[in-house]
PDB file of C-alpha atoms in Angstrom:
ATOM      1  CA  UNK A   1       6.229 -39.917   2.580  1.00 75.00           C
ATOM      2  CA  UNK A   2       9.924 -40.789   1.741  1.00 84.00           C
ATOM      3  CA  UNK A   3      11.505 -43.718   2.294  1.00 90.00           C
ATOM      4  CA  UNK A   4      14.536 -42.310   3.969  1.00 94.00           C
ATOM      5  CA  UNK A   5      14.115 -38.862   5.397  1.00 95.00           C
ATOM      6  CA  UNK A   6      17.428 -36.689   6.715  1.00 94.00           C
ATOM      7  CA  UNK A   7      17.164 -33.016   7.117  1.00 87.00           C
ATOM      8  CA  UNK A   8      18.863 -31.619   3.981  1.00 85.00           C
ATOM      9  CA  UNK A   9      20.951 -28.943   5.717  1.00 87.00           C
ATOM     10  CA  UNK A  10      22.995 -27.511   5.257  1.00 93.00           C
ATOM     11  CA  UNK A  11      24.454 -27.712   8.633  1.00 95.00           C
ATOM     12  CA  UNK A  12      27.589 -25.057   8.789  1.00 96.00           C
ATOM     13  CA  UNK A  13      29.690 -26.010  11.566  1.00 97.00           C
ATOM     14  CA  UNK A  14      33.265 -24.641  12.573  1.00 97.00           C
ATOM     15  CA  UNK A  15      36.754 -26.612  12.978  1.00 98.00           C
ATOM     16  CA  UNK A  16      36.373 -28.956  15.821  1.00 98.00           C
ATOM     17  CA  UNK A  17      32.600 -28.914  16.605  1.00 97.00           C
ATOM     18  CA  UNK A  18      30.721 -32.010  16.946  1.00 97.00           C
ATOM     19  CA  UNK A  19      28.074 -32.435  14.389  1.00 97.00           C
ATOM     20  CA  UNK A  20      24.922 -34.957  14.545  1.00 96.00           C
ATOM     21  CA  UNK A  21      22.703 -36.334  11.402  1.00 95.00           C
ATOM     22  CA  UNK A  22      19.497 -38.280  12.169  1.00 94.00           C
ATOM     23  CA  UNK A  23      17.970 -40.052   9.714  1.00 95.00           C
ATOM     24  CA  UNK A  24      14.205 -42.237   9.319  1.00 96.00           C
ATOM     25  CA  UNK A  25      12.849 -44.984   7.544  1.00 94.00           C
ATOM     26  CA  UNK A  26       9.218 -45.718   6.761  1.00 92.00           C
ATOM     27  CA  UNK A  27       9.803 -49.392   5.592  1.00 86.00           C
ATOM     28  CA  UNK A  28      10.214 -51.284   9.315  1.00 83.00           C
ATOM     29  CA  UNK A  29      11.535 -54.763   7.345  1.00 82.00           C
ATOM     30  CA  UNK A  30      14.448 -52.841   6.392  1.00 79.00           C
ATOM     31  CA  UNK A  31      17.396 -55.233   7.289  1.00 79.00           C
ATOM     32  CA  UNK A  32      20.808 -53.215   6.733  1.00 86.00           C
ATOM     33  CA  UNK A  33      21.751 -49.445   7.317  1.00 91.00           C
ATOM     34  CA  UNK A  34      24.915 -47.915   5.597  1.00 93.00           C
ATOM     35  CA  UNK A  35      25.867 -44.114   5.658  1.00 96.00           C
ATOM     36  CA  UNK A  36      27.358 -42.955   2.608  1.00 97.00           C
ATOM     37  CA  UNK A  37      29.504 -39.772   1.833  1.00 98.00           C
ATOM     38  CA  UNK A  38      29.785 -37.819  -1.434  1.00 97.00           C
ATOM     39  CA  UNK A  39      31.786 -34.687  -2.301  1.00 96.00           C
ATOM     40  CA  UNK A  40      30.363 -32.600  -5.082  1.00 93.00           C
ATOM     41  CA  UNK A  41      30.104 -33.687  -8.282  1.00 89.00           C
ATOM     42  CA  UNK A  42      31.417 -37.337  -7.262  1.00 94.00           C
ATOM     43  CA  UNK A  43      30.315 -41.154  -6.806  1.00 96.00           C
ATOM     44  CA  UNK A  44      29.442 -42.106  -2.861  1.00 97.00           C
ATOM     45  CA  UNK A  45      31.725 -43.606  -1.267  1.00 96.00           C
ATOM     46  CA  UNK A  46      30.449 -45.647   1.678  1.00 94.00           C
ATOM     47  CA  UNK A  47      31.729 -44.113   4.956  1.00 96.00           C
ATOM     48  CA  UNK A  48      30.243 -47.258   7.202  1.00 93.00           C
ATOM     49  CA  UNK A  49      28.003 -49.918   7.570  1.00 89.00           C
ATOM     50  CA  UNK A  50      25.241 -49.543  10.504  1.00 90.00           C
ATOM     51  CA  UNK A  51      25.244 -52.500  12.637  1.00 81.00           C
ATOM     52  CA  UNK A  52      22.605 -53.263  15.038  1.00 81.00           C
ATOM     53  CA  UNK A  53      24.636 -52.586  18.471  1.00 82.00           C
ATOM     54  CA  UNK A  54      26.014 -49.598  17.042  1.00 85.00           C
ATOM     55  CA  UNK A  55      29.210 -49.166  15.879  1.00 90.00           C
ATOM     56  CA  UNK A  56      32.605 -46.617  16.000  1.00 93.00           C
ATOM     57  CA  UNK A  57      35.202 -45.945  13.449  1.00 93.00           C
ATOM     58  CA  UNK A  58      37.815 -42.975  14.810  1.00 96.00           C
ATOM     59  CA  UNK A  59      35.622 -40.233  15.037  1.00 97.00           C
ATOM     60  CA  UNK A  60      32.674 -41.463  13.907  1.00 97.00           C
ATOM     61  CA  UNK A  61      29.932 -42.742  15.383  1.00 97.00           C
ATOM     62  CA  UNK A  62      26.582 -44.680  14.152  1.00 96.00           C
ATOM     63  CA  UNK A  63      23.764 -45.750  15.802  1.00 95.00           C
ATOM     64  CA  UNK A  64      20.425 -47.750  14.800  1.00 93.00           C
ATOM     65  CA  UNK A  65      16.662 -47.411  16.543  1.00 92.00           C
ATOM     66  CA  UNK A  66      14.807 -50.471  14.915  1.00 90.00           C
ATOM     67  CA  UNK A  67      11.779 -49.224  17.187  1.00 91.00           C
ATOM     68  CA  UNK A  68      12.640 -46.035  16.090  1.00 92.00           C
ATOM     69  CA  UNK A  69      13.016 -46.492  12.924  1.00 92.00           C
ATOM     70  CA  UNK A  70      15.899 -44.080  13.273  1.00 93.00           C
ATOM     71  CA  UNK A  71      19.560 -44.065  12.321  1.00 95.00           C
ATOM     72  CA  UNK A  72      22.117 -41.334  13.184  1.00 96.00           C
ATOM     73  CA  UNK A  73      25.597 -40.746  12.474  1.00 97.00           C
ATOM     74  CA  UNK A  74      27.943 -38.754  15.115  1.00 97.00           C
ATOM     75  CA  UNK A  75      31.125 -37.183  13.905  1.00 97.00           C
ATOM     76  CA  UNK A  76      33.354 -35.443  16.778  1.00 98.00           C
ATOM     77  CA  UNK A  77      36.379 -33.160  16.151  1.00 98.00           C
ATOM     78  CA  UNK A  78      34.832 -31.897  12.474  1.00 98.00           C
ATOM     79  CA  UNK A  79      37.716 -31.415   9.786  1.00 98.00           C
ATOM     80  CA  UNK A  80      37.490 -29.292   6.540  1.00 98.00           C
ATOM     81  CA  UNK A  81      38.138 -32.381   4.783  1.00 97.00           C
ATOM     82  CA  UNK A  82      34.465 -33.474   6.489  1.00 98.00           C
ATOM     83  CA  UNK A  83      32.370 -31.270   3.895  1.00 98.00           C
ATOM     84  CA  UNK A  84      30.300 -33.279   2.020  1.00 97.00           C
ATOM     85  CA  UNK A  85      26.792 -34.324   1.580  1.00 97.00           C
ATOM     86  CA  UNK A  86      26.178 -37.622   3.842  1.00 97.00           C
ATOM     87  CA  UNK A  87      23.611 -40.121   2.716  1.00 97.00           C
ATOM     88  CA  UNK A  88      21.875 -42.119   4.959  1.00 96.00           C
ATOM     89  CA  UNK A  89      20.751 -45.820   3.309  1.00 95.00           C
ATOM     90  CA  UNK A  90      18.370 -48.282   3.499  1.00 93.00           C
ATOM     91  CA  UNK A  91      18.529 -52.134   2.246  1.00 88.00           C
ATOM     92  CA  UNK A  92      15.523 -53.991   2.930  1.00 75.00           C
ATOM     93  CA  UNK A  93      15.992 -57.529   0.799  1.00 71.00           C
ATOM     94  CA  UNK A  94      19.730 -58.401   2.177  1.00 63.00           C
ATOM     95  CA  UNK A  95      21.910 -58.211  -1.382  1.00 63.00           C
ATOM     96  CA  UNK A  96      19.162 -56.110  -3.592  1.00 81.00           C
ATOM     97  CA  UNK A  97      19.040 -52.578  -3.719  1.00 88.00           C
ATOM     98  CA  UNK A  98      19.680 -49.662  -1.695  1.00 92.00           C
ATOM     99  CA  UNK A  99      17.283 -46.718  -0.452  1.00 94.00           C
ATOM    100  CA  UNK A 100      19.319 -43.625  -0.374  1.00 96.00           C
ATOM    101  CA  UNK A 101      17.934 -40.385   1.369  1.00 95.00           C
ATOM    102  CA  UNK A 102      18.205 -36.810  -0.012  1.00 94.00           C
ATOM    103  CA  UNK A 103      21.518 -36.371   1.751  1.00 95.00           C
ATOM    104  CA  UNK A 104      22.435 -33.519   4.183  1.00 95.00           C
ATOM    105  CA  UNK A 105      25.097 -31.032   3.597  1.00 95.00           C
ATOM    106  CA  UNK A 106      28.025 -30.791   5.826  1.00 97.00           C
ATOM    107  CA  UNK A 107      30.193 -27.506   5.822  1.00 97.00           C
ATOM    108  CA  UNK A 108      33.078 -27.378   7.892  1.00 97.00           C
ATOM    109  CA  UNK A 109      34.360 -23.535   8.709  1.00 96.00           C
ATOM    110  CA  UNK A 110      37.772 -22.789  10.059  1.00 95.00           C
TER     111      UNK A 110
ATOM    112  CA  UNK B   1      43.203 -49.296 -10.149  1.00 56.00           C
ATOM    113  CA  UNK B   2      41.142 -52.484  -8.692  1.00 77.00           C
ATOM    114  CA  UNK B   3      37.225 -50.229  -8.022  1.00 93.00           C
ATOM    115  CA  UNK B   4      34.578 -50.220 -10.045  1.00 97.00           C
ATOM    116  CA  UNK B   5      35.147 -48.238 -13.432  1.00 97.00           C
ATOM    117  CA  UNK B   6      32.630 -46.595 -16.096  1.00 98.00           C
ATOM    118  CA  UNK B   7      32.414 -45.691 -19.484  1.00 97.00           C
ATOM    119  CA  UNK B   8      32.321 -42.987 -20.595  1.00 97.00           C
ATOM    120  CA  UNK B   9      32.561 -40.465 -17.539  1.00 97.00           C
ATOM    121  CA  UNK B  10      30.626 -38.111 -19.712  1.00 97.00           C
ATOM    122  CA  UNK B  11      28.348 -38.044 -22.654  1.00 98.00           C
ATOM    123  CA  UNK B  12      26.384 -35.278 -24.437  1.00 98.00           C
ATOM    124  CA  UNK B  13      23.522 -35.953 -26.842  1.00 98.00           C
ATOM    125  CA  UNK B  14      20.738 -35.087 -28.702  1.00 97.00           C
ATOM    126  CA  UNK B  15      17.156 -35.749 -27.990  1.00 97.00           C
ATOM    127  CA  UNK B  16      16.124 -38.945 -29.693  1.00 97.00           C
ATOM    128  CA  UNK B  17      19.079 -40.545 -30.021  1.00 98.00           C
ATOM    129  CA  UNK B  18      20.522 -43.916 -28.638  1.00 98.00           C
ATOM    130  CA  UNK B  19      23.367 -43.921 -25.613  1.00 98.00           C
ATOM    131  CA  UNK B  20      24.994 -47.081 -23.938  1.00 98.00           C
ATOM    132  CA  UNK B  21      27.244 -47.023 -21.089  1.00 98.00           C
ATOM    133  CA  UNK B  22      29.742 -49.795 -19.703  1.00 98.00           C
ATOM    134  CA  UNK B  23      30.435 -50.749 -16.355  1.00 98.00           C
ATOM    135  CA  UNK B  24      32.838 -52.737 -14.887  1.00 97.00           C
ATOM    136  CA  UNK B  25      32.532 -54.081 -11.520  1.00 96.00           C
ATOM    137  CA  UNK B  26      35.341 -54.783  -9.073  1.00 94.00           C
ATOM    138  CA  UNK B  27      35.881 -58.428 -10.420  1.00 90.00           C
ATOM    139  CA  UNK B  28      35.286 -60.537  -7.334  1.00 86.00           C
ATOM    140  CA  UNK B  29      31.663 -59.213  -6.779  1.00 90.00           C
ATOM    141  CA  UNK B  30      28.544 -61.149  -8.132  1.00 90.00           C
ATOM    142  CA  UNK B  31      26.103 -58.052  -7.840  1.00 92.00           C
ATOM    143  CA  UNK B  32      25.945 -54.847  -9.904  1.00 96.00           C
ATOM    144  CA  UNK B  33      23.078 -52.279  -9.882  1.00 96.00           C
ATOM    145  CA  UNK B  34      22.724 -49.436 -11.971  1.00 97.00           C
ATOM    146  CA  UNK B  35      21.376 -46.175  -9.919  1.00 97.00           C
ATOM    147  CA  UNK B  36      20.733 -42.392 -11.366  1.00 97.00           C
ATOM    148  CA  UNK B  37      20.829 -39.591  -9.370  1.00 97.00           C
ATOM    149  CA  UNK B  38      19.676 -35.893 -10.442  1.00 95.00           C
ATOM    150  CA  UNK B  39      21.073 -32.654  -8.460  1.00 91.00           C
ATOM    151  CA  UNK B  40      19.816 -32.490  -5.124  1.00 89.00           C
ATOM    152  CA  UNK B  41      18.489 -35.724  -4.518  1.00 92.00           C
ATOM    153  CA  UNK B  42      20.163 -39.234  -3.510  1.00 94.00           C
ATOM    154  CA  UNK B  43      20.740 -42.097  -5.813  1.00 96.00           C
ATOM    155  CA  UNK B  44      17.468 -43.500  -7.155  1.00 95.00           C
ATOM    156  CA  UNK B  45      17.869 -47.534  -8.026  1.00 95.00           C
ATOM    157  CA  UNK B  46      17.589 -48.860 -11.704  1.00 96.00           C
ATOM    158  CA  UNK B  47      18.391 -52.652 -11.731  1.00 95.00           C
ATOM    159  CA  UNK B  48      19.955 -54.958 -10.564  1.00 94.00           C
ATOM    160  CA  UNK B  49      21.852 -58.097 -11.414  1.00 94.00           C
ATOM    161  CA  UNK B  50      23.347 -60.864  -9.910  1.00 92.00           C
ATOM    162  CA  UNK B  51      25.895 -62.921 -11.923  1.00 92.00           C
ATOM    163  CA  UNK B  52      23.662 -62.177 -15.547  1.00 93.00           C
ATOM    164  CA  UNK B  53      20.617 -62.702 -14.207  1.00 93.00           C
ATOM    165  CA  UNK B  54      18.377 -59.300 -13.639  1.00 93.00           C
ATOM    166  CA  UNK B  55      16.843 -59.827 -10.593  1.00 91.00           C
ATOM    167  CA  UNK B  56      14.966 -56.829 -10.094  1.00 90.00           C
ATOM    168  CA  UNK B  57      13.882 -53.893 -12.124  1.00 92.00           C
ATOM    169  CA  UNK B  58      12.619 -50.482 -11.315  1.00 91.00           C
ATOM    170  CA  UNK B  59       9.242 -49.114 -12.305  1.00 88.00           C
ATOM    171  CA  UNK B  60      11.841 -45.815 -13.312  1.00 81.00           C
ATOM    172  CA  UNK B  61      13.254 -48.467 -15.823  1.00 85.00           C
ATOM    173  CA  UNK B  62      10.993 -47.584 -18.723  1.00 87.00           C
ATOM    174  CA  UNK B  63      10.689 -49.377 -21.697  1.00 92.00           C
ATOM    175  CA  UNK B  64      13.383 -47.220 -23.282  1.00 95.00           C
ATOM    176  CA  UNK B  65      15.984 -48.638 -21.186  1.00 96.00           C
ATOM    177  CA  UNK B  66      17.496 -51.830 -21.187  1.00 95.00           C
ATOM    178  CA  UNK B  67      20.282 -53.340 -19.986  1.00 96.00           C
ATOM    179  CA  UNK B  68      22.535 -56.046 -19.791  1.00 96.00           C
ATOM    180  CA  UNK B  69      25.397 -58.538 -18.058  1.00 96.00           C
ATOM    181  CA  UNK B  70      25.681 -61.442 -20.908  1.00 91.00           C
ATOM    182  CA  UNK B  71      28.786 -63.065 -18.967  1.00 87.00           C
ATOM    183  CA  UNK B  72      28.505 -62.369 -15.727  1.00 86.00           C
ATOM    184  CA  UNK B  73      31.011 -59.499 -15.828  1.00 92.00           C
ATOM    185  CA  UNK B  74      30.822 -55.987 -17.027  1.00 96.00           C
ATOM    186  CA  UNK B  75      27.085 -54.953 -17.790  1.00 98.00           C
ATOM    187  CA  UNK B  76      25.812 -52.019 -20.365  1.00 98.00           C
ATOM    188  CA  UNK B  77      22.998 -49.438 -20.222  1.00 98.00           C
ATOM    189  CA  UNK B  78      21.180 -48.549 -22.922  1.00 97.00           C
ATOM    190  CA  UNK B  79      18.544 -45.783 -22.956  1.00 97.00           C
ATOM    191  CA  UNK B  80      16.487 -45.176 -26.645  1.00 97.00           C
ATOM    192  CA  UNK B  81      15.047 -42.543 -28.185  1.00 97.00           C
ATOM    193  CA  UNK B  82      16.645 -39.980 -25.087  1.00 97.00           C
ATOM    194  CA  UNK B  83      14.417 -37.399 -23.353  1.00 96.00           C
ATOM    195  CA  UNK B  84      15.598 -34.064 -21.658  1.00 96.00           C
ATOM    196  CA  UNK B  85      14.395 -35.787 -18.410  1.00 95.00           C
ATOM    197  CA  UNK B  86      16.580 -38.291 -19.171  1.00 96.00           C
ATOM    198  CA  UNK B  87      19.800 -36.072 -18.468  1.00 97.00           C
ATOM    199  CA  UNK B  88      21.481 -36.946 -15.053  1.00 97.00           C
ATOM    200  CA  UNK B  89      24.683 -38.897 -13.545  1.00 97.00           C
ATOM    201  CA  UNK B  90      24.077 -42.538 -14.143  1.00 98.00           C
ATOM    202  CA  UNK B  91      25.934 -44.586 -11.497  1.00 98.00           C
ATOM    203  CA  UNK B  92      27.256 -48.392 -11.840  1.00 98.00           C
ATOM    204  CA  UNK B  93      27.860 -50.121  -8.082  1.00 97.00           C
ATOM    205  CA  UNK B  94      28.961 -53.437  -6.977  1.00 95.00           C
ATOM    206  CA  UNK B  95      28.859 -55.979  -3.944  1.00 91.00           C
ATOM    207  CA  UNK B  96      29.236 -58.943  -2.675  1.00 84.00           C
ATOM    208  CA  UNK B  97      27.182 -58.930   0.642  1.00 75.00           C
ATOM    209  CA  UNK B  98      29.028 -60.292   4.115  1.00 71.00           C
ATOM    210  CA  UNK B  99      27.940 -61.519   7.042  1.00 68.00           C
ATOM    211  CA  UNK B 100      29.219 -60.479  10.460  1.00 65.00           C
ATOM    212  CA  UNK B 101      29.573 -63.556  13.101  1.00 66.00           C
ATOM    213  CA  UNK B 102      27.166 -62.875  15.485  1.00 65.00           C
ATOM    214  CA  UNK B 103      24.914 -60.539  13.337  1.00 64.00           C
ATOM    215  CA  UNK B 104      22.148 -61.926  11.323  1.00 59.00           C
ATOM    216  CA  UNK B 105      21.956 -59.910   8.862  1.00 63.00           C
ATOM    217  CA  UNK B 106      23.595 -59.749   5.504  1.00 64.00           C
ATOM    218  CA  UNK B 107      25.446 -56.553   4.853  1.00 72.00           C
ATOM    219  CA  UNK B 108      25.458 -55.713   1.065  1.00 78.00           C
ATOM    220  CA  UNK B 109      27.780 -52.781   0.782  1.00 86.00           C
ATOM    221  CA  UNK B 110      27.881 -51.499  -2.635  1.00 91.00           C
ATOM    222  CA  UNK B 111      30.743 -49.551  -3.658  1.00 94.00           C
ATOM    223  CA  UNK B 112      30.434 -47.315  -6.744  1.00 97.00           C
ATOM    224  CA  UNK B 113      31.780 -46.397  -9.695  1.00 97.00           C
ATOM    225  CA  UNK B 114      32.392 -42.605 -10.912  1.00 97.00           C
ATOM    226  CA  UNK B 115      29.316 -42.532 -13.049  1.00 97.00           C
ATOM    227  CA  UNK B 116      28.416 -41.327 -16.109  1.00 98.00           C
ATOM    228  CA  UNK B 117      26.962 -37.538 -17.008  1.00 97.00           C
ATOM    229  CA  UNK B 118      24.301 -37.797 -19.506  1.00 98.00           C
ATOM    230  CA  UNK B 119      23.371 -34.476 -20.799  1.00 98.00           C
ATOM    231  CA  UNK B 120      20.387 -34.283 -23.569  1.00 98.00           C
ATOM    232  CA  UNK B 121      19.901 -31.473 -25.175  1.00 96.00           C
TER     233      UNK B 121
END
């Protein structure tokens, strides 16, 4: 089993639609959550840290399940400029290194 | 330009020879890591460093890699003796972790470089 397991996509959504990506983690002393997003062919670029009471940054939206295990990130009023693979990360030693899952696709239609 | 830079962005060898790559971390941060990532999957962690000490290595790290931070400041990667499996982006990142008032833990956001495309033919 995977550390960090998202659902690759790709997810193919049109202008405006409201998109969801869920994310697990096998490794329950993980300590910090970050979502990352990386255009093709480019470096990630971190997109926001997880914090434990969840956390909003215009239109988007993370939230963290410790019980769960489970992380998700909510983005409302999709752009085109939102297509991108988003990685969902894992730190579990507070400053070593990050878990990254596979990533999921994000296509944004007009 | 004040992020994370690498050297070079690109590199094409032969099978068998030596590569190094530079990286230069955004100069207030104490960590850098060294990640490589193949198509399709997420970034896969190397090493890690914190001022020049390597604190933690990968079991990925073989014994043809090595690498270095001798002051503290910009680190290099060397891989021997290259394989075909070798080829991939190699990615430099670096952090200096915060702490939110309120929130016990430590974030460590790592912010990346553009990475270096190793290609062995």
């Amino acid at each position: 089993r995977k550390e960090v397991e998202q659902d690759p996509g790709p997810f193919n959504v049109p202008e405006g639609a409201t998109v969801a990506f869920n994310c697990t983690y096998s490794n329950s002393a993980s300590q910090s959550f970050f979502w990352y997003r990386q255009d093709c062919r480019k470096e990630p670029k971190l997109l926001m840290s997880v914090y434990s009471s969840g956390n909003e940054d215009g239109r988007f939206t993370a939230q963290l399940n410790r019980a769960s295990q489970y992380i998700s990130l909510l983005i409302r009023d999709s752009k085109l400029s939102d297509s991108a693979t988003y990685l969902c990360v894992v730190n579990y030693n507070q400053g070593g290194k990050l878990i990254f899952g596979q990533g999921t696709e994000l296509s944004v239609k007009p | 330009d004040t992020g994370v830079s690498q050297n070079p962005r690109h590199k094409i060898t032969k099978r068998g020879q030596n590569v190094t790559f530079r990286c230069d971390p955004i100069s207030e941060h104490n960590r850098l890591y060294w990640y490589r990532q193949t198509l399709g999957q997420g970034p896969e962690f190397l090493t890690y460093f914190q001022n020049e000490a390597q604190l933690e290595k990968s079991r990925l790290l073989s014994d043809r890699f090595s690498a270095e931070r001798p002051k503290g400041s910009f680190s290099t990667l060397e891989i021997q003796r290259t394989e075909q499996g070798d080829s991939a982006m190699y990615l430099c990142a670096s952090s200096s972790p915060k702490v939110l008032a309120g929130d016990p833990v430590s974030y460590n956001e790592q912010f990346f470089g553009p990475g270096t495309r190793l290609t062995v033919l």
